[in-house]
mmCIF file of C-alpha atoms in Angstrom:
data_model
loop_
_atom_site.group_PDB
_atom_site.id
_atom_site.type_symbol
_atom_site.label_atom_id
_atom_site.label_comp_id
_atom_site.label_asym_id
_atom_site.label_seq_id
_atom_site.Cartn_x
_atom_site.Cartn_y
_atom_site.Cartn_z
ATOM 1 C CA MET M 1405 25.137 -134.356 -90.289
ATOM 2 C CA THR M 1406 24.569 -131.384 -92.510
ATOM 3 C CA ILE M 1407 22.590 -128.669 -90.759
ATOM 4 C CA PRO M 1408 19.916 -127.346 -93.134
ATOM 5 C CA GLN M 1409 19.570 -123.643 -93.679
ATOM 6 C CA ALA M 1410 16.483 -121.525 -93.360
ATOM 7 C CA PRO M 1411 14.210 -121.194 -96.418
ATOM 8 C CA GLY M 1412 15.926 -119.502 -99.340
ATOM 9 C CA GLY M 1413 19.352 -120.726 -98.283
ATOM 10 C CA GLN M 1414 19.781 -117.973 -95.712
ATOM 11 C CA THR M 1415 20.251 -118.160 -91.983
ATOM 12 C CA MET M 1416 17.835 -115.832 -90.210
ATOM 13 C CA THR M 1417 19.295 -113.678 -87.458
ATOM 14 C CA THR M 1418 17.393 -112.053 -84.617
ATOM 15 C CA ASN M 1419 16.695 -109.025 -86.771
ATOM 16 C CA GLY M 1420 15.793 -111.024 -89.852
ATOM 17 C CA ALA M 1421 18.948 -110.039 -91.738
ATOM 18 C CA ASN M 1422 20.989 -112.310 -93.962
ATOM 19 C CA ALA M 1423 23.708 -113.717 -91.715
ATOM 20 C CA ASN M 1424 25.699 -115.587 -94.352
ATOM 21 C CA HIS M 1425 28.686 -113.320 -93.651
ATOM 22 C CA HIS M 1426 28.876 -114.955 -90.200
ATOM 23 C CA PRO M 1427 27.195 -118.352 -90.704
ATOM 24 C CA THR M 1428 28.236 -119.909 -87.398
ATOM 25 C CA GLY M 1429 27.001 -119.239 -83.883
ATOM 26 C CA PRO M 1430 29.165 -119.082 -80.740
ATOM 27 C CA LEU M 1431 28.601 -122.808 -80.080
ATOM 28 C CA SER M 1432 28.979 -123.977 -83.674
ATOM 29 C CA GLY M 1433 30.825 -127.296 -83.785
ATOM 30 C CA MET M 1434 29.576 -128.434 -80.368
ATOM 31 C CA ARG M 1435 27.190 -131.362 -80.033
ATOM 32 C CA VAL M 1436 24.544 -131.684 -77.326
ATOM 33 C CA ILE M 1437 22.506 -134.793 -76.520
ATOM 34 C CA ASP M 1438 19.114 -133.666 -75.262
ATOM 35 C CA TRP M 1439 17.345 -136.397 -73.293
ATOM 36 C CA THR M 1440 14.693 -134.150 -71.816
ATOM 37 C CA MET M 1441 10.955 -133.592 -72.032
ATOM 38 C CA TRP M 1442 8.282 -131.009 -71.277
ATOM 39 C CA GLN M 1443 9.827 -127.511 -70.901
ATOM 40 C CA PHE M 1444 12.609 -127.104 -68.311
ATOM 41 C CA GLY M 1445 15.179 -129.241 -70.129
ATOM 42 C CA PRO M 1446 14.076 -128.512 -73.723
ATOM 43 C CA VAL M 1447 14.274 -124.736 -73.173
ATOM 44 C CA SER M 1448 17.880 -124.979 -72.015
ATOM 45 C CA THR M 1449 18.978 -127.121 -74.957
ATOM 46 C CA MET M 1450 17.040 -124.978 -77.438
ATOM 47 C CA MET M 1451 18.973 -121.951 -76.231
ATOM 48 C CA LEU M 1452 22.212 -123.840 -76.875
ATOM 49 C CA ALA M 1453 20.914 -124.782 -80.326
ATOM 50 C CA ASP M 1454 20.062 -121.155 -81.055
ATOM 51 C CA LEU M 1455 23.706 -120.351 -80.306
ATOM 52 C CA GLY M 1456 24.775 -122.798 -83.003
ATOM 53 C CA ALA M 1457 25.197 -126.105 -81.166
ATOM 54 C CA GLU M 1458 24.105 -129.289 -82.926
ATOM 55 C CA VAL M 1459 21.422 -130.616 -80.584
ATOM 56 C CA ILE M 1460 20.119 -134.174 -80.914
ATOM 57 C CA LYS M 1461 16.837 -134.704 -79.094
ATOM 58 C CA VAL M 1462 16.435 -138.256 -77.812
ATOM 59 C CA GLU M 1463 12.840 -139.361 -77.261
ATOM 60 C CA SER M 1464 11.233 -142.619 -76.245
ATOM 61 C CA LEU M 1465 9.229 -144.533 -78.833
ATOM 62 C CA ASP M 1466 6.134 -142.862 -77.356
ATOM 63 C CA GLY M 1467 7.661 -139.402 -77.746
ATOM 64 C CA ASP M 1468 8.149 -136.377 -75.511
ATOM 65 C CA HIS M 1469 4.933 -135.871 -73.527
ATOM 66 C CA GLY M 1470 5.083 -132.239 -74.595
ATOM 67 C CA ARG M 1471 3.949 -133.346 -78.052
ATOM 68 C CA GLN M 1472 0.523 -134.083 -76.580
ATOM 69 C CA PHE M 1473 0.236 -131.030 -74.338
ATOM 70 C CA GLY M 1474 -3.360 -129.816 -74.523
ATOM 71 C CA ARG M 1475 -3.835 -126.225 -73.403
ATOM 72 C CA VAL M 1476 -1.677 -123.340 -72.217
ATOM 73 C CA GLY M 1477 -3.557 -120.479 -70.601
ATOM 74 C CA GLY M 1478 -6.792 -121.748 -72.104
ATOM 75 C CA VAL M 1479 -5.340 -121.786 -75.639
ATOM 76 C CA LEU M 1480 -5.191 -125.088 -77.532
ATOM 77 C CA SER M 1481 -1.655 -126.227 -78.380
ATOM 78 C CA ASP M 1482 -2.670 -128.695 -81.070
ATOM 79 C CA LEU M 1483 -2.086 -127.586 -84.667
ATOM 80 C CA PRO M 1484 -2.573 -129.304 -88.062
ATOM 81 C CA GLU M 1485 -0.853 -132.591 -88.935
ATOM 82 C CA GLY M 1486 0.150 -133.430 -85.381
ATOM 83 C CA VAL M 1487 2.153 -130.245 -84.821
ATOM 84 C CA ASN M 1488 1.951 -128.935 -81.258
ATOM 85 C CA ALA M 1489 2.648 -125.282 -80.413
ATOM 86 C CA TYR M 1490 3.940 -126.130 -76.920
ATOM 87 C CA PHE M 1491 6.465 -128.628 -78.291
ATOM 88 C CA GLU M 1492 7.459 -126.484 -81.267
ATOM 89 C CA GLY M 1493 8.119 -123.486 -79.051
ATOM 90 C CA MET M 1494 11.034 -125.103 -77.231
ATOM 91 C CA ASN M 1495 12.493 -127.651 -79.636
ATOM 92 C CA ARG M 1496 13.513 -125.698 -82.727
ATOM 93 C CA ASN M 1497 16.966 -126.136 -84.246
ATOM 94 C CA LYS M 1498 17.135 -129.741 -83.008
ATOM 95 C CA TYR M 1499 17.484 -133.112 -84.689
ATOM 96 C CA GLY M 1500 15.411 -136.034 -83.455
ATOM 97 C CA ILE M 1501 16.051 -139.692 -82.689
ATOM 98 C CA ALA M 1502 13.663 -142.149 -81.001
ATOM 99 C CA LEU M 1503 15.107 -144.940 -78.832
ATOM 100 C CA ASP M 1504 13.850 -147.585 -76.427
ATOM 101 C CA LEU M 1505 16.274 -147.136 -73.552
ATOM 102 C CA LYS M 1506 14.837 -150.136 -71.730
ATOM 103 C CA ASN M 1507 16.430 -152.246 -74.444
ATOM 104 C CA PRO M 1508 20.195 -152.832 -74.039
ATOM 105 C CA LYS M 1509 20.710 -151.926 -77.698
ATOM 106 C CA GLY M 1510 18.965 -148.605 -77.143
ATOM 107 C CA ARG M 1511 21.219 -147.876 -74.185
ATOM 108 C CA GLU M 1512 24.241 -148.810 -76.296
ATOM 109 C CA ILE M 1513 23.196 -146.255 -78.916
ATOM 110 C CA MET M 1514 22.782 -143.597 -76.231
ATOM 111 C CA ARG M 1515 26.255 -144.272 -74.865
ATOM 112 C CA LYS M 1516 27.704 -144.061 -78.375
ATOM 113 C CA LEU M 1517 25.970 -140.725 -78.885
ATOM 114 C CA ALA M 1518 27.423 -139.463 -75.611
ATOM 115 C CA SER M 1519 30.909 -140.626 -76.582
ATOM 116 C CA LYS M 1520 30.808 -138.345 -79.621
ATOM 117 C CA SER M 1521 29.253 -135.315 -77.920
ATOM 118 C CA ASP M 1522 30.266 -132.374 -75.775
ATOM 119 C CA VAL M 1523 27.185 -132.074 -73.580
ATOM 120 C CA PHE M 1524 24.490 -134.444 -72.305
ATOM 121 C CA VAL M 1525 21.321 -133.065 -70.687
ATOM 122 C CA GLU M 1526 18.561 -134.951 -68.830
ATOM 123 C CA ASN M 1527 15.585 -133.973 -66.674
ATOM 124 C CA PHE M 1528 14.323 -137.224 -65.192
ATOM 125 C CA ARG M 1529 13.768 -138.077 -61.539
ATOM 126 C CA LYS M 1530 16.837 -138.894 -59.508
ATOM 127 C CA GLY M 1531 18.006 -142.445 -60.172
ATOM 128 C CA VAL M 1532 16.298 -142.964 -63.539
ATOM 129 C CA ALA M 1533 19.389 -142.192 -65.634
ATOM 130 C CA GLU M 1534 21.566 -144.360 -63.397
ATOM 131 C CA ARG M 1535 19.178 -147.321 -63.629
ATOM 132 C CA LEU M 1536 19.331 -147.069 -67.423
ATOM 133 C CA GLY M 1537 23.110 -146.854 -67.467
ATOM 134 C CA VAL M 1538 23.288 -143.246 -68.670
ATOM 135 C CA GLY M 1539 24.092 -141.433 -65.432
ATOM 136 C CA TYR M 1540 27.075 -139.117 -65.166
ATOM 137 C CA ASP M 1541 29.446 -141.813 -63.904
ATOM 138 C CA ASP M 1542 28.330 -144.132 -66.712
ATOM 139 C CA LEU M 1543 28.910 -141.587 -69.457
ATOM 140 C CA LYS M 1544 32.251 -140.461 -68.025
ATOM 141 C CA GLU M 1545 33.505 -143.949 -68.846
ATOM 142 C CA VAL M 1546 32.937 -143.382 -72.569
ATOM 143 C CA ASN M 1547 33.640 -139.624 -72.577
ATOM 144 C CA PRO M 1548 35.776 -138.377 -69.655
ATOM 145 C CA THR M 1549 35.329 -134.692 -70.544
ATOM 146 C CA ILE M 1550 31.587 -134.744 -71.112
ATOM 147 C CA ILE M 1551 29.492 -131.997 -69.530
ATOM 148 C CA TYR M 1552 26.437 -133.560 -67.916
ATOM 149 C CA GLY M 1553 23.500 -131.226 -67.262
ATOM 150 C CA SER M 1554 20.851 -132.514 -64.878
ATOM 151 C CA ALA M 1555 17.530 -130.747 -64.325
ATOM 152 C CA SER M 1556 15.453 -131.609 -61.266
ATOM 153 C CA GLY M 1557 12.648 -130.311 -59.116
ATOM 154 C CA TYR M 1558 14.435 -129.972 -55.788
ATOM 155 C CA GLY M 1559 18.172 -130.406 -56.366
ATOM 156 C CA PRO M 1560 20.452 -133.466 -56.299
ATOM 157 C CA GLU M 1561 20.666 -133.787 -52.501
ATOM 158 C CA GLY M 1562 18.311 -133.677 -49.539
ATOM 159 C CA PRO M 1563 15.182 -135.512 -48.367
ATOM 160 C CA ASP M 1564 13.071 -134.399 -51.334
ATOM 161 C CA SER M 1565 15.625 -134.943 -54.103
ATOM 162 C CA THR M 1566 13.658 -137.907 -55.493
ATOM 163 C CA LYS M 1567 10.235 -136.231 -55.478
ATOM 164 C CA PRO M 1568 8.472 -135.654 -58.800
ATOM 165 C CA ALA M 1569 8.057 -132.010 -59.747
ATOM 166 C CA PHE M 1570 6.694 -129.642 -62.351
ATOM 167 C CA ALA M 1571 6.786 -125.871 -62.686
ATOM 168 C CA LEU M 1572 4.034 -125.138 -60.172
ATOM 169 C CA THR M 1573 5.724 -127.134 -57.410
ATOM 170 C CA GLY M 1574 8.872 -125.050 -57.861
ATOM 171 C CA GLU M 1575 6.879 -121.835 -57.671
ATOM 172 C CA ALA M 1576 5.070 -123.079 -54.563
ATOM 173 C CA ARG M 1577 8.099 -124.323 -52.613
ATOM 174 C CA SER M 1578 10.251 -121.285 -53.474
ATOM 175 C CA GLY M 1579 7.802 -118.753 -52.047
ATOM 176 C CA ALA M 1580 7.031 -117.212 -55.429
ATOM 177 C CA MET M 1581 3.339 -118.153 -55.298
ATOM 178 C CA TRP M 1582 2.941 -116.643 -51.855
ATOM 179 C CA TRP M 1583 4.600 -113.338 -52.626
ATOM 180 C CA SER M 1584 2.932 -112.794 -56.022
ATOM 181 C CA GLY M 1585 -0.596 -111.624 -56.675
ATOM 182 C CA PRO M 1586 -3.093 -109.382 -54.864
ATOM 183 C CA ASP M 1587 -2.937 -108.650 -51.159
ATOM 184 C CA ASN M 1588 -5.038 -111.537 -49.902
ATOM 185 C CA ASN M 1589 -4.186 -115.054 -48.812
ATOM 186 C CA THR M 1590 -4.716 -116.719 -52.189
ATOM 187 C CA PRO M 1591 -1.559 -118.159 -53.819
ATOM 188 C CA TYR M 1592 -0.870 -116.888 -57.321
ATOM 189 C CA ALA M 1593 0.855 -118.862 -60.088
ATOM 190 C CA VAL M 1594 3.481 -116.748 -61.835
ATOM 191 C CA GLY M 1595 4.083 -119.181 -64.706
ATOM 192 C CA ILE M 1596 7.841 -118.805 -65.141
ATOM 193 C CA ALA M 1597 9.498 -121.685 -63.246
ATOM 194 C CA ASP M 1598 10.237 -123.878 -66.277
ATOM 195 C CA GLN M 1599 11.528 -120.993 -68.348
ATOM 196 C CA ALA M 1600 13.611 -119.542 -65.505
ATOM 197 C CA ALA M 1601 15.122 -122.914 -64.630
ATOM 198 C CA GLY M 1602 15.836 -123.654 -68.300
ATOM 199 C CA ILE M 1603 17.700 -120.375 -68.654
ATOM 200 C CA MET M 1604 19.662 -121.155 -65.480
ATOM 201 C CA LEU M 1605 20.576 -124.614 -66.796
ATOM 202 C CA SER M 1606 21.872 -123.231 -70.090
ATOM 203 C CA TYR M 1607 23.865 -120.680 -68.064
ATOM 204 C CA GLY M 1608 25.377 -123.475 -65.997
ATOM 205 C CA ILE M 1609 26.262 -125.508 -69.072
ATOM 206 C CA LEU M 1610 27.916 -122.520 -70.741
ATOM 207 C CA GLY M 1611 30.023 -122.030 -67.611
ATOM 208 C CA ALA M 1612 31.071 -125.685 -67.725
ATOM 209 C CA ILE M 1613 32.010 -125.322 -71.403
ATOM 210 C CA VAL M 1614 34.298 -122.406 -70.527
ATOM 211 C CA ALA M 1615 35.784 -124.381 -67.620
ATOM 212 C CA ARG M 1616 36.552 -127.313 -69.898
ATOM 213 C CA GLU M 1617 38.272 -125.007 -72.391
ATOM 214 C CA ARG M 1618 40.398 -123.533 -69.589
ATOM 215 C CA TYR M 1619 41.075 -126.568 -67.380
ATOM 216 C CA GLY M 1620 40.454 -129.575 -69.620
ATOM 217 C CA HIS M 1621 37.833 -131.359 -67.534
ATOM 218 C CA GLY M 1622 34.152 -132.099 -67.881
ATOM 219 C CA GLN M 1623 31.734 -132.006 -64.970
ATOM 220 C CA ARG M 1624 28.177 -132.445 -63.812
ATOM 221 C CA VAL M 1625 25.896 -129.381 -63.716
ATOM 222 C CA ASP M 1626 22.811 -129.535 -61.474
ATOM 223 C CA VAL M 1627 19.938 -127.042 -61.645
ATOM 224 C CA SER M 1628 16.503 -127.281 -60.024
ATOM 225 C CA HIS M 1629 13.119 -125.587 -60.133
ATOM 226 C CA LEU M 1630 13.457 -124.802 -56.436
ATOM 227 C CA GLY M 1631 16.891 -123.208 -56.619
ATOM 228 C CA SER M 1632 16.126 -121.303 -59.805
ATOM 229 C CA MET M 1633 12.917 -119.795 -58.462
ATOM 230 C CA ILE M 1634 14.564 -118.794 -55.175
ATOM 231 C CA TRP M 1635 17.268 -117.052 -57.216
ATOM 232 C CA THR M 1636 14.813 -115.501 -59.688
ATOM 233 C CA ARG M 1637 13.167 -113.741 -56.739
ATOM 234 C CA GLY M 1638 16.620 -112.680 -55.574
ATOM 235 C CA MET M 1639 15.810 -109.085 -54.653
ATOM 236 C CA GLN M 1640 12.706 -109.964 -52.650
ATOM 237 C CA ASN M 1641 14.193 -113.054 -51.005
ATOM 238 C CA GLY M 1642 17.499 -111.334 -50.294
ATOM 239 C CA ILE M 1643 15.907 -108.379 -48.524
ATOM 240 C CA SER M 1644 13.532 -110.658 -46.598
ATOM 241 C CA LEU M 1645 16.386 -112.808 -45.326
ATOM 242 C CA ILE M 1646 18.597 -109.870 -44.386
ATOM 243 C CA GLN M 1647 15.741 -108.020 -42.645
ATOM 244 C CA ASP M 1648 14.175 -111.197 -41.205
ATOM 245 C CA ALA M 1649 10.791 -110.038 -42.494
ATOM 246 C CA GLU M 1650 8.355 -111.362 -45.080
ATOM 247 C CA PHE M 1651 7.665 -109.219 -48.123
ATOM 248 C CA GLN M 1652 4.116 -107.892 -48.026
ATOM 249 C CA ARG M 1653 1.823 -108.735 -50.902
ATOM 250 C CA GLN M 1654 0.401 -105.623 -52.532
ATOM 251 C CA ASP M 1655 -1.988 -105.154 -55.406
ATOM 252 C CA TRP M 1656 -2.126 -101.924 -57.365
ATOM 253 C CA ARG M 1657 -4.681 -100.314 -55.034
ATOM 254 C CA HIS M 1658 -2.252 -100.450 -52.098
ATOM 255 C CA ALA M 1659 1.194 -100.186 -53.720
ATOM 256 C CA GLY M 1660 3.945 -98.820 -51.483
ATOM 257 C CA ASN M 1661 5.151 -96.459 -54.222
ATOM 258 C CA VAL M 1662 2.359 -94.802 -56.188
ATOM 259 C CA LEU M 1663 4.762 -94.295 -59.107
ATOM 260 C CA TRP M 1664 5.755 -97.962 -59.169
ATOM 261 C CA ASN M 1665 2.270 -99.006 -60.078
ATOM 262 C CA TYR M 1666 -0.247 -99.315 -62.907
ATOM 263 C CA TYR M 1667 -3.517 -97.535 -63.623
ATOM 264 C CA GLU M 1668 -6.548 -98.176 -65.807
ATOM 265 C CA CYS M 1669 -7.483 -95.629 -68.473
ATOM 266 C CA ALA M 1670 -10.900 -94.594 -69.780
ATOM 267 C CA ASP M 1671 -10.856 -97.204 -72.565
ATOM 268 C CA GLY M 1672 -10.077 -100.104 -70.219
ATOM 269 C CA GLU M 1673 -6.398 -100.199 -71.192
ATOM 270 C CA TRP M 1674 -3.637 -99.865 -68.593
ATOM 271 C CA ILE M 1675 -0.399 -97.927 -68.165
ATOM 272 C CA ALA M 1676 2.435 -99.080 -65.893
ATOM 273 C CA PHE M 1677 4.872 -96.714 -64.160
ATOM 274 C CA SER M 1678 8.334 -97.731 -62.991
ATOM 275 C CA MET M 1679 9.842 -94.815 -61.070
ATOM 276 C CA SER M 1680 11.549 -95.636 -57.791
ATOM 277 C CA GLN M 1681 12.746 -92.031 -57.300
ATOM 278 C CA GLY M 1682 9.306 -90.673 -56.544
ATOM 279 C CA ASP M 1683 10.240 -87.114 -55.572
ATOM 280 C CA ARG M 1684 12.276 -86.668 -58.737
ATOM 281 C CA TYR M 1685 9.367 -87.541 -61.024
ATOM 282 C CA TRP M 1686 6.383 -86.291 -59.027
ATOM 283 C CA PRO M 1687 6.304 -82.736 -60.490
ATOM 284 C CA ALA M 1688 6.260 -84.038 -64.075
ATOM 285 C CA MET M 1689 3.534 -86.520 -63.177
ATOM 286 C CA CYS M 1690 1.458 -83.723 -61.681
ATOM 287 C CA ARG M 1691 1.855 -81.719 -64.889
ATOM 288 C CA ALA M 1692 0.814 -84.694 -67.007
ATOM 289 C CA MET M 1693 -2.260 -85.269 -64.840
ATOM 290 C CA ASP M 1694 -3.056 -81.529 -64.802
ATOM 291 C CA LYS M 1695 -2.901 -81.627 -61.006
ATOM 292 C CA LEU M 1696 -0.393 -78.899 -60.184
ATOM 293 C CA GLU M 1697 -1.962 -78.435 -56.754
ATOM 294 C CA TRP M 1698 -0.719 -81.892 -55.768
ATOM 295 C CA MET M 1699 2.846 -80.559 -55.827
ATOM 296 C CA GLU M 1700 1.958 -78.410 -52.796
ATOM 297 C CA ASP M 1701 -0.527 -80.694 -51.052
ATOM 298 C CA GLU M 1702 1.202 -81.970 -47.886
ATOM 299 C CA ARG M 1703 -0.491 -85.341 -48.273
ATOM 300 C CA PHE M 1704 1.035 -85.792 -51.739
ATOM 301 C CA ASN M 1705 4.224 -83.739 -52.053
ATOM 302 C CA SER M 1706 6.882 -86.081 -50.635
ATOM 303 C CA LEU M 1707 7.767 -89.742 -50.917
ATOM 304 C CA GLU M 1708 7.028 -90.288 -47.229
ATOM 305 C CA ALA M 1709 3.701 -88.452 -47.417
ATOM 306 C CA ARG M 1710 2.613 -90.418 -50.471
ATOM 307 C CA TYR M 1711 3.500 -93.636 -48.683
ATOM 308 C CA GLU M 1712 1.573 -92.695 -45.542
ATOM 309 C CA ASN M 1713 -1.430 -91.658 -47.654
ATOM 310 C CA ARG M 1714 -0.930 -94.187 -50.440
ATOM 311 C CA ASP M 1715 -4.509 -95.457 -50.575
ATOM 312 C CA LEU M 1716 -5.800 -91.902 -50.990
ATOM 313 C CA VAL M 1717 -3.122 -90.967 -53.543
ATOM 314 C CA ILE M 1718 -3.693 -94.108 -55.608
ATOM 315 C CA GLU M 1719 -7.457 -93.660 -55.522
ATOM 316 C CA SER M 1720 -7.057 -90.038 -56.636
ATOM 317 C CA MET M 1721 -4.656 -90.951 -59.438
ATOM 318 C CA ALA M 1722 -6.916 -93.796 -60.559
ATOM 319 C CA GLU M 1723 -9.809 -91.352 -60.912
ATOM 320 C CA VAL M 1724 -7.664 -89.046 -63.038
ATOM 321 C CA PHE M 1725 -6.455 -91.791 -65.363
ATOM 322 C CA LYS M 1726 -10.035 -92.949 -65.906
ATOM 323 C CA THR M 1727 -10.785 -89.594 -67.594
ATOM 324 C CA ARG M 1728 -8.803 -90.202 -70.806
ATOM 325 C CA PRO M 1729 -8.041 -93.134 -73.123
ATOM 326 C CA ARG M 1730 -4.563 -94.580 -72.987
ATOM 327 C CA ALA M 1731 -3.395 -93.077 -76.284
ATOM 328 C CA GLU M 1732 -4.066 -89.580 -74.950
ATOM 329 C CA TRP M 1733 -2.235 -90.351 -71.733
ATOM 330 C CA GLU M 1734 0.803 -91.541 -73.667
ATOM 331 C CA VAL M 1735 0.979 -88.197 -75.457
ATOM 332 C CA ARG M 1736 0.563 -86.209 -72.238
ATOM 333 C CA LEU M 1737 3.146 -88.283 -70.391
ATOM 334 C CA ALA M 1738 5.655 -87.907 -73.219
ATOM 335 C CA ASP M 1739 5.156 -84.140 -73.243
ATOM 336 C CA ALA M 1740 5.480 -83.807 -69.460
ATOM 337 C CA GLY M 1741 9.092 -84.916 -69.158
ATOM 338 C CA ASP M 1742 11.369 -87.938 -69.007
ATOM 339 C CA LEU M 1743 8.878 -90.171 -67.212
ATOM 340 C CA ILE M 1744 9.337 -93.933 -67.077
ATOM 341 C CA TYR M 1745 6.132 -95.654 -68.133
ATOM 342 C CA GLU M 1746 4.815 -98.185 -70.610
ATOM 343 C CA LYS M 1747 1.520 -99.420 -71.951
ATOM 344 C CA VAL M 1748 0.406 -102.836 -70.715
ATOM 345 C CA GLN M 1749 0.240 -104.944 -73.874
ATOM 346 C CA ARG M 1750 -1.443 -108.225 -74.681
ATOM 347 C CA THR M 1751 0.588 -110.987 -76.295
ATOM 348 C CA LEU M 1752 -0.822 -110.622 -79.811
ATOM 349 C CA GLU M 1753 -0.071 -106.897 -79.753
ATOM 350 C CA LEU M 1754 3.619 -107.796 -79.827
ATOM 351 C CA ARG M 1755 3.231 -108.724 -83.495
ATOM 352 C CA ASP M 1756 2.842 -105.090 -84.472
ATOM 353 C CA ASP M 1757 5.236 -103.593 -81.934
ATOM 354 C CA PRO M 1758 7.989 -101.853 -83.946
ATOM 355 C CA GLN M 1759 10.488 -102.231 -81.101
ATOM 356 C CA VAL M 1760 9.914 -105.981 -80.951
ATOM 357 C CA LYS M 1761 10.269 -106.283 -84.718
ATOM 358 C CA ARG M 1762 13.353 -104.110 -85.039
ATOM 359 C CA ASN M 1763 15.264 -106.099 -82.422
ATOM 360 C CA GLY M 1764 14.161 -109.467 -83.749
ATOM 361 C CA TYR M 1765 12.472 -110.699 -80.582
ATOM 362 C CA MET M 1766 9.903 -112.308 -82.878
ATOM 363 C CA ILE M 1767 10.825 -113.632 -86.310
ATOM 364 C CA ASP M 1768 8.996 -114.870 -89.395
ATOM 365 C CA PHE M 1769 9.709 -118.463 -90.335
ATOM 366 C CA ASP M 1770 8.444 -120.650 -93.171
ATOM 367 C CA HIS M 1771 7.270 -123.682 -91.193
ATOM 368 C CA PRO M 1772 6.877 -126.867 -93.282
ATOM 369 C CA VAL M 1773 3.346 -127.419 -91.936
ATOM 370 C CA LEU M 1774 2.146 -124.013 -90.765
ATOM 371 C CA GLY M 1775 3.721 -121.974 -93.551
ATOM 372 C CA ASP M 1776 4.789 -118.401 -92.880
ATOM 373 C CA SER M 1777 4.351 -117.916 -89.139
ATOM 374 C CA GLU M 1778 5.780 -115.936 -86.234
ATOM 375 C CA TRP M 1779 8.025 -117.389 -83.553
ATOM 376 C CA LEU M 1780 9.867 -116.141 -80.501
ATOM 377 C CA GLN M 1781 13.633 -115.847 -80.758
ATOM 378 C CA THR M 1782 16.228 -116.120 -78.009
ATOM 379 C CA PRO M 1783 16.667 -112.417 -77.121
ATOM 380 C CA VAL M 1784 20.462 -112.282 -77.226
ATOM 381 C CA SER M 1785 22.211 -110.303 -79.954
ATOM 382 C CA TYR M 1786 25.836 -110.888 -80.970
ATOM 383 C CA SER M 1787 27.641 -108.551 -83.348
ATOM 384 C CA LYS M 1788 29.741 -111.327 -84.921
ATOM 385 C CA ASN M 1789 28.074 -114.709 -84.318
ATOM 386 C CA PRO M 1790 24.319 -114.186 -84.362
ATOM 387 C CA VAL M 1791 21.604 -116.286 -82.806
ATOM 388 C CA THR M 1792 19.832 -118.183 -85.589
ATOM 389 C CA THR M 1793 16.703 -120.174 -86.315
ATOM 390 C CA ARG M 1794 17.715 -122.859 -88.827
ATOM 391 C CA LYS M 1795 14.903 -125.374 -88.559
ATOM 392 C CA MET M 1796 11.776 -125.988 -86.559
ATOM 393 C CA ALA M 1797 11.261 -128.861 -84.114
ATOM 394 C CA PRO M 1798 11.850 -132.371 -85.480
ATOM 395 C CA ALA M 1799 9.062 -134.812 -86.107
ATOM 396 C CA HIS M 1800 9.139 -137.772 -83.727
ATOM 397 C CA GLY M 1801 12.333 -139.685 -84.554
ATOM 398 C CA GLU M 1802 12.738 -137.725 -87.781
ATOM 399 C CA ASP M 1803 16.530 -138.077 -88.037
ATOM 400 C CA THR M 1804 17.006 -141.517 -86.475
ATOM 401 C CA GLU M 1805 18.391 -143.224 -89.565
ATOM 402 C CA THR M 1806 20.627 -140.308 -90.549
ATOM 403 C CA ILE M 1807 22.131 -140.112 -87.054
ATOM 404 C CA LEU M 1808 22.765 -143.851 -86.846
ATOM 405 C CA ILE M 1809 24.381 -144.035 -90.290
ATOM 406 C CA ASP M 1810 26.281 -140.757 -90.580
ATOM 407 C CA MET M 1811 27.312 -140.288 -86.962
ATOM 408 C CA LEU M 1812 27.542 -143.772 -85.464
ATOM 409 C CA GLY M 1813 28.428 -145.930 -88.488
ATOM 410 C CA TYR M 1814 25.399 -148.233 -88.550
ATOM 411 C CA ASP M 1815 24.262 -149.652 -91.899
ATOM 412 C CA TRP M 1816 20.819 -150.340 -93.324
ATOM 413 C CA GLU M 1817 20.859 -153.959 -92.178
ATOM 414 C CA ASP M 1818 21.530 -152.782 -88.626
ATOM 415 C CA ILE M 1819 18.668 -150.304 -88.875
ATOM 416 C CA ALA M 1820 16.242 -152.917 -90.189
ATOM 417 C CA GLU M 1821 17.164 -155.190 -87.286
ATOM 418 C CA LEU M 1822 16.769 -152.388 -84.725
ATOM 419 C CA GLN M 1823 13.377 -151.481 -86.166
ATOM 420 C CA GLU M 1824 12.222 -155.084 -86.104
ATOM 421 C CA GLU M 1825 13.242 -155.364 -82.447
ATOM 422 C CA ARG M 1826 11.481 -152.046 -81.678
ATOM 423 C CA VAL M 1827 14.683 -150.413 -80.467
ATOM 424 C CA ILE M 1828 14.041 -147.511 -82.856
ATOM 425 C CA LEU M 1829 11.051 -146.339 -84.864
#
């Protein structure tokens, strides 16, 4: 297949520059079969596509359920002409084919696709792929060096390996919901399990690609919500296990380090501080707050004292920050010294953030339905083989005929027969 370029015949890099001098990504020439739905699997394959891989998304005749996803954080995902923001956000740079895998002819097509590909990725419950004849052992028969990525809720082994799972179950089982949030007994959803697990799966697949280049073999790669979320909380979980003690939940009013905290300003906006070396930065903070006496106050003037009196210190600092709007505090903090702080932004504020724009973390793209719009970009920058956005997510089964003819050698009579038998759309 010929991969289309971005509008204007140019490939858009992470910083929006013309990348025609290096038109191929690190994975250019590799083919990935993406038999996944929702977010965990699609995120991982989208990242591979952003790196230049040719990714073919295989959907059922009913489509990826993500196409009908209703709301995210109270915001509607549905857009004009059947476009869905949830689906679009994790399926760009992919081609699309729709197959009925319950039909033997559909399974035959899938096996042919796998025989001509480098990577196969699925995120169905344990046993589903095997029952349909597209498990790892099945595909090894047609492609001995294939890399088979499998995404699950709980991992490939153990008593719960067949349980259904979504992002929230991974956050719950891993301990992330218990540790996060204010210091009460209410669990708190952190909303990152699918994204974290998808990143981990792409990492695992990249490792398998390197191993195949070095040793000549393919292999199965297993990644789960549970394992990924345990690892994502590595610092907290690692210390807890070593010390045999649970991390204590703390909201901003009771933070253990008053300079690793966030405070509300007079205009209702917030500033976050990230300074683990409290004694080093305390004098500059006192100057910024115009509280020089706190440098001598025995309740405030050492890391240990601030910890012992943290509720008082935080309450006192909160009162000070409520006296000025955030913009004024940013000026005072900048003038006081090399303090480590940042304004707490809302999502839509990212559009006008010069740092976000300059590094290409969001890009402009001429969407065929939405027109000129802004999209997130995989935040990895290469000096020679840039990350690119070449096309947005495929319509349901958009490239079915092209894939069957150009890649697998079917003809139009074959396609008409497959359509009549409802093997393809």
